[in-house]
Coordinates of C-alpha atoms and ligand atoms in Angstrom, one line a residue:
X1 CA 24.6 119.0 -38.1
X2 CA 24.5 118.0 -34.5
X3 CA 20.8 117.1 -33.4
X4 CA 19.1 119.8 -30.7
X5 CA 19.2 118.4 -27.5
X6 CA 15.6 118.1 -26.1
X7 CA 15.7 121.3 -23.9
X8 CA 16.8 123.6 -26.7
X9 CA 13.9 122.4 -29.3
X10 CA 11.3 124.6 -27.2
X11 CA 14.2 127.3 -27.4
X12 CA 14.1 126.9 -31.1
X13 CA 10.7 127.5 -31.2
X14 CA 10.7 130.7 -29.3
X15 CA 13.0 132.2 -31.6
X16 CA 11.1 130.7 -34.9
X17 CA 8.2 132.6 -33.4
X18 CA 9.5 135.5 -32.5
X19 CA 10.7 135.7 -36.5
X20 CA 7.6 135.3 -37.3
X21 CA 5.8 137.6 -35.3
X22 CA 8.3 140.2 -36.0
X23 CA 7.9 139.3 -40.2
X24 CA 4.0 139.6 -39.7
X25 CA 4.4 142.8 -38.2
X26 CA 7.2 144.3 -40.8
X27 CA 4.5 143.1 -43.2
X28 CA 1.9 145.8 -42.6
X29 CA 4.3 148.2 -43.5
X30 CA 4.9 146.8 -47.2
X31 CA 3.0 149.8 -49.0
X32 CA 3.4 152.8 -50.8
X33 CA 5.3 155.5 -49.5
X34 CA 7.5 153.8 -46.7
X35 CA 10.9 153.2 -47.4
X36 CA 12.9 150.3 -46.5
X37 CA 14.8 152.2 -44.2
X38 CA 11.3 152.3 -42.4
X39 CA 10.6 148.8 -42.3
X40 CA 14.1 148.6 -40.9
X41 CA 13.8 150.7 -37.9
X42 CA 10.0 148.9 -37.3
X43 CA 12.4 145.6 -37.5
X44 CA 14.8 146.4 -35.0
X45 CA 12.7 148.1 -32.5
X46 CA 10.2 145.1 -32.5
X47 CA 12.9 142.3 -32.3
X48 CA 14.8 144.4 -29.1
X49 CA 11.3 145.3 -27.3
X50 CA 11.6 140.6 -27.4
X51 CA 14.7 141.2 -25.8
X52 CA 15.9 139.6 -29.1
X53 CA 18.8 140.6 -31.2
X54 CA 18.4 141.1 -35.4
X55 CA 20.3 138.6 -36.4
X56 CA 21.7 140.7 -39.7
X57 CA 22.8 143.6 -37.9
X58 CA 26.6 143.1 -37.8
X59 CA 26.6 139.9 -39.4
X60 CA 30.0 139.9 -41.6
X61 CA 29.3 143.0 -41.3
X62 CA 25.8 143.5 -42.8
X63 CA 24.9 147.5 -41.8
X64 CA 21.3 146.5 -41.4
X65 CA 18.7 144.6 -39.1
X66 CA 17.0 142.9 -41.7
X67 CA 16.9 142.6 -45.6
X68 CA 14.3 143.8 -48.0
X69 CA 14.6 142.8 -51.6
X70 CA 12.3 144.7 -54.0
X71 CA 11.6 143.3 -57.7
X72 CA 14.8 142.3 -59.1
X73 CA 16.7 142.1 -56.2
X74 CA 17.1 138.6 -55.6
X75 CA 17.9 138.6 -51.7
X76 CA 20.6 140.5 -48.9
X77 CA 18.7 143.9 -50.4
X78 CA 19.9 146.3 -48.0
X79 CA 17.6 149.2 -46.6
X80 CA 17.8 152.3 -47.9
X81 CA 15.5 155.8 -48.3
X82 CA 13.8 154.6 -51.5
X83 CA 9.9 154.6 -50.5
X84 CA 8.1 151.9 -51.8
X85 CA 5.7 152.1 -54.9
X86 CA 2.7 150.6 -56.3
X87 CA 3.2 147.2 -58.1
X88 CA 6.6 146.8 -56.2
X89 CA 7.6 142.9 -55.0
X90 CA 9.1 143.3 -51.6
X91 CA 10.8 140.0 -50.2
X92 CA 11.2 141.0 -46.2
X93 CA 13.7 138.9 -44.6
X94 CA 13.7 138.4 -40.9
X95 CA 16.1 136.2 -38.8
X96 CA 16.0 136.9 -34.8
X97 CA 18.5 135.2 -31.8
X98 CA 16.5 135.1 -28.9
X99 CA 18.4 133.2 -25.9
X100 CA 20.9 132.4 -28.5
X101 CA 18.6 130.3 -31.0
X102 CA 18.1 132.0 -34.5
X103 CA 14.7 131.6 -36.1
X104 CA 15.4 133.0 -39.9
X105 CA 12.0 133.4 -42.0
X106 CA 11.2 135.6 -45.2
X107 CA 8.2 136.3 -47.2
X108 CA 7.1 138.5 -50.9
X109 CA 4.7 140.9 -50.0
X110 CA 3.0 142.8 -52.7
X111 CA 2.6 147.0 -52.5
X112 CA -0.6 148.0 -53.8
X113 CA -1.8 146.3 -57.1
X114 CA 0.8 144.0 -58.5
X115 CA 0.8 142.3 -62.4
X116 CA -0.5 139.5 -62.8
X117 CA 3.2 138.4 -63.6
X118 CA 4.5 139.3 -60.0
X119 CA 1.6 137.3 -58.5
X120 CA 2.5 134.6 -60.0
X121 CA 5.6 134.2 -59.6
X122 CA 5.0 135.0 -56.2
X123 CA 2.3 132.2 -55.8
X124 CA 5.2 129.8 -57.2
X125 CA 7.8 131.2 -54.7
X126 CA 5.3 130.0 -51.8
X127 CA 4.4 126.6 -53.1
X128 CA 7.8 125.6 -54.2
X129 CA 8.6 126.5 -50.8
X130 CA 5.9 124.2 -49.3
X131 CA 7.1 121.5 -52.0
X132 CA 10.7 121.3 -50.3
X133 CA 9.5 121.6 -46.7
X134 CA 7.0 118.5 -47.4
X135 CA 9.8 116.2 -48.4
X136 CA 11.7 116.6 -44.6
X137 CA 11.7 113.6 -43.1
X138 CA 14.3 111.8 -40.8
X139 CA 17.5 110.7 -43.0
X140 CA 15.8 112.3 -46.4
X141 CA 18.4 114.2 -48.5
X142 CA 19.0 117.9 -49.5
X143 CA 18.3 116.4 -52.9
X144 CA 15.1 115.1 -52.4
X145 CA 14.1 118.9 -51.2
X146 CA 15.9 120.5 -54.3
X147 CA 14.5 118.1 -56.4
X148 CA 10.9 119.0 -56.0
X149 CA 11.7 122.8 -55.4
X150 CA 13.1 122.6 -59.1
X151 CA 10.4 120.2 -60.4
X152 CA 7.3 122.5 -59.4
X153 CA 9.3 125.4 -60.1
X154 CA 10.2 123.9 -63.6
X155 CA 6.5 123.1 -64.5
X156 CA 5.4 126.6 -63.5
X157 CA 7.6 127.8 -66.0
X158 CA 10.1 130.0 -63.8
X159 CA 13.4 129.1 -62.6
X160 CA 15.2 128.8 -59.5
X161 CA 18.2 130.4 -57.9
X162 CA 21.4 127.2 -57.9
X163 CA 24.2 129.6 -56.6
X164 CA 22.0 130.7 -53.3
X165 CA 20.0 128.1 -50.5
X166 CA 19.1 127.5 -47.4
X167 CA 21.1 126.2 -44.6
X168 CA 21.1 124.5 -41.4
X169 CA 20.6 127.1 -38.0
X170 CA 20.4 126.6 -34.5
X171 CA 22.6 128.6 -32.0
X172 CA 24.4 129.7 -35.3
X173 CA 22.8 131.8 -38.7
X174 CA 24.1 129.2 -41.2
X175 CA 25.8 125.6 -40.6
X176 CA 25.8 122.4 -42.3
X177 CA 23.8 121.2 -44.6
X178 CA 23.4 123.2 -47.6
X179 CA 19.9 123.4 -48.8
X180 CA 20.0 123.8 -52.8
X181 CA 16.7 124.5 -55.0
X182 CA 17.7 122.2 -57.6
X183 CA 19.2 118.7 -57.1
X184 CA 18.5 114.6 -57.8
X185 CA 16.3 112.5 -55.2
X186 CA 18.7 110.5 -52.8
X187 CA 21.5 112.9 -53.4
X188 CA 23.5 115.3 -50.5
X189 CA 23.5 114.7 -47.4
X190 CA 20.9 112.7 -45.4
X191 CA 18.9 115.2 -42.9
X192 CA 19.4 114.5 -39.1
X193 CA 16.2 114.1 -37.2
X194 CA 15.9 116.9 -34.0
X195 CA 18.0 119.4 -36.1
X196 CA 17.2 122.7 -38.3
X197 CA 17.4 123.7 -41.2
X198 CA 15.8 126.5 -43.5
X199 CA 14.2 126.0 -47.0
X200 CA 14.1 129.0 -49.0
X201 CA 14.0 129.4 -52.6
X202 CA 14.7 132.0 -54.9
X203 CA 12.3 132.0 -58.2
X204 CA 13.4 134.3 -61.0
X205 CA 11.1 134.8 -63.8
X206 CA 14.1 134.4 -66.4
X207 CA 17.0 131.9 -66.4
X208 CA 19.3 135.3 -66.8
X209 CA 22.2 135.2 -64.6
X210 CA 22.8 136.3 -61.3
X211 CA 24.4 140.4 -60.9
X212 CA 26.8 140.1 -57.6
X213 CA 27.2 143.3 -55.6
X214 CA 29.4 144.3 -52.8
X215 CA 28.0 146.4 -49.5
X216 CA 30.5 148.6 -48.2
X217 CA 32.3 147.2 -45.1
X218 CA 30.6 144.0 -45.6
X219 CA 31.8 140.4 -46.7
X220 CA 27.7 140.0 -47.4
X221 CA 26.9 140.6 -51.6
X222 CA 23.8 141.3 -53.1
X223 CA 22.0 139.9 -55.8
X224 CA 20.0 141.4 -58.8
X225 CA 18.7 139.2 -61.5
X226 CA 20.8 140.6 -64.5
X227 CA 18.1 141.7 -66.8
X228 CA 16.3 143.1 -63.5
X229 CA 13.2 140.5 -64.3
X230 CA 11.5 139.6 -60.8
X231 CA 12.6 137.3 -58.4
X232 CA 10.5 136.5 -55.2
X233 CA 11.4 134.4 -52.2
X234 CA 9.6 132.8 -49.1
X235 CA 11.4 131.2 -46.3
X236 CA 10.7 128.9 -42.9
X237 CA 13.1 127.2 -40.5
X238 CA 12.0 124.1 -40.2
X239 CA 12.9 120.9 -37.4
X240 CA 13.0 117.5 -38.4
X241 CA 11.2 115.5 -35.8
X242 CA 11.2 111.7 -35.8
X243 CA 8.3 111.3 -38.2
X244 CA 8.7 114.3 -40.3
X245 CA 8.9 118.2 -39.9
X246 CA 7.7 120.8 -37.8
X247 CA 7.9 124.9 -39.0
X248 CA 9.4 126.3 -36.4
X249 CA 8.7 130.2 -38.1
X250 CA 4.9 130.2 -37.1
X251 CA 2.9 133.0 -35.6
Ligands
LIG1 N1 18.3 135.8 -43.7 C1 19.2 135.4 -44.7 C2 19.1 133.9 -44.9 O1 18.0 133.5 -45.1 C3 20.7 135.8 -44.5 C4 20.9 137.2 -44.4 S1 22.6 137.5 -44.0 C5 22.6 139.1 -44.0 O2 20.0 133.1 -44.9 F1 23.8 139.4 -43.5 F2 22.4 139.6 -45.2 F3 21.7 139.6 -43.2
LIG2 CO1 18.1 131.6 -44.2
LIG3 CO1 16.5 134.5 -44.1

């Protein structure tokens, strides 16, 4: 992971906030009744009135502008006419290239009145999410992050995704390093200060296994937990600075 040069960090942060803008917005529409066909279209139009580009659309041939996971769908859900009900789990995942800089975020929203199950898991989702982020500092490692993903994850009593992560980003989707939910402190590579990277975990309710699919025309799979338990997933690129981190997905 090559370090940003310092005109292309305010670059970064354009895009970050366009994502973020553009997942806020997608947001309101997380209720009953709309399909996530819908949320698509209010996706695409958004990120093109930017004079962005949905980063999805096209991507090894994903068929969509942005994915939308619902209950056991892990992540990569693709949008389809299925309207959304009551007590669904919707993970809407946004990544935008504005000037050629991705910003990639992803949040659970909840439709209607979830269980109290879903909420939780949820809530765990978030802070294990806010548990990886805080260990960025210059020359940290991808295990220090996994390792207290896992740990808070662990003590929650859920469990976390090991075959999916997050990634580094810049003027690409996904480089170098690999950003696992799981690992030992000091382990994986170190992190390079002025670069990206994402942090976003997967958190299943059960330690079932995960249920690979294929999309038509598409090197992209999807993933449902395989006893169709919930899984729920937040995400934020993130640049380490010289001292420690700075989201770069804020509104
Ligand atoms: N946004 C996803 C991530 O966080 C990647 C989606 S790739 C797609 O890495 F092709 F499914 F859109
Ligand atoms: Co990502
Ligand atoms: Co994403």
């Amino acid at each position: 992971m090559n370090p940003l040069k310092p005109d292309e960090i305010p670059k970064m942060r354009a895009a970050g906030k366009l994502a973020a803008r553009t997942l806020e917005h997608a947001g309101k529409w997380a209720r009953a009744g709309v399909t996530t066909n819908e949320i698509n279209q209010i996706v695409h139009d958004f990120t093109l009135s930017a004079g962005a580009i949905p980063a999805p659309l096209g991507y090894h041939g994903f068929p969509k502008s942005v994915c939308t996971s619902v209950n056991s769908l892990i992540c990569h859900g693709v949008p389809d006419d299925t309207p959304l009900k009551d007590g669904d789990i919707i993970n809407i995942d946004v990544t935008c290239i504005l000037d050629g800089y991705f910003g990639d975020t992803s949040r659970t929203f909840f439709v209607g009145n979830v269980s109290d199950k879903a909420r939780d898991l949820t809530d765990v989702a978030e802070k294990a999410m806010w548990k990886g982020i805080e260990e960025i500092r210059p020359f940290a490692t991808t295990g220090d992050i996994g390792f207290a993903i896992n740990k808070f994850v662990t003590k929650r009593g859920y469990h976390v995704v090991r075959e999916i992560g997050g990634h580094g980003i810049g003027t690409t989707f996904h480089g170098d390093p690999w950003i696992p939910s799981f690992g030992k402190k000091g382990r994986g590579p170190k992190l390079t200060p002025w670069s990206c990277i994402t942090v976003e975990p997967m958190v299943n309710e059960t330690d079932a296994a995960i249920d690979e699919f294929d999309i038509p025309g598409s090197e992209i799979k999807y993933y449902h937990t395989m006893d169709r338990t919930l899984s729920a997933q937040f995400e934020h690129t993130v640049l380490i600075t010289n001292a420690g981190f700075e989201i770069m997905t804020q509104v």
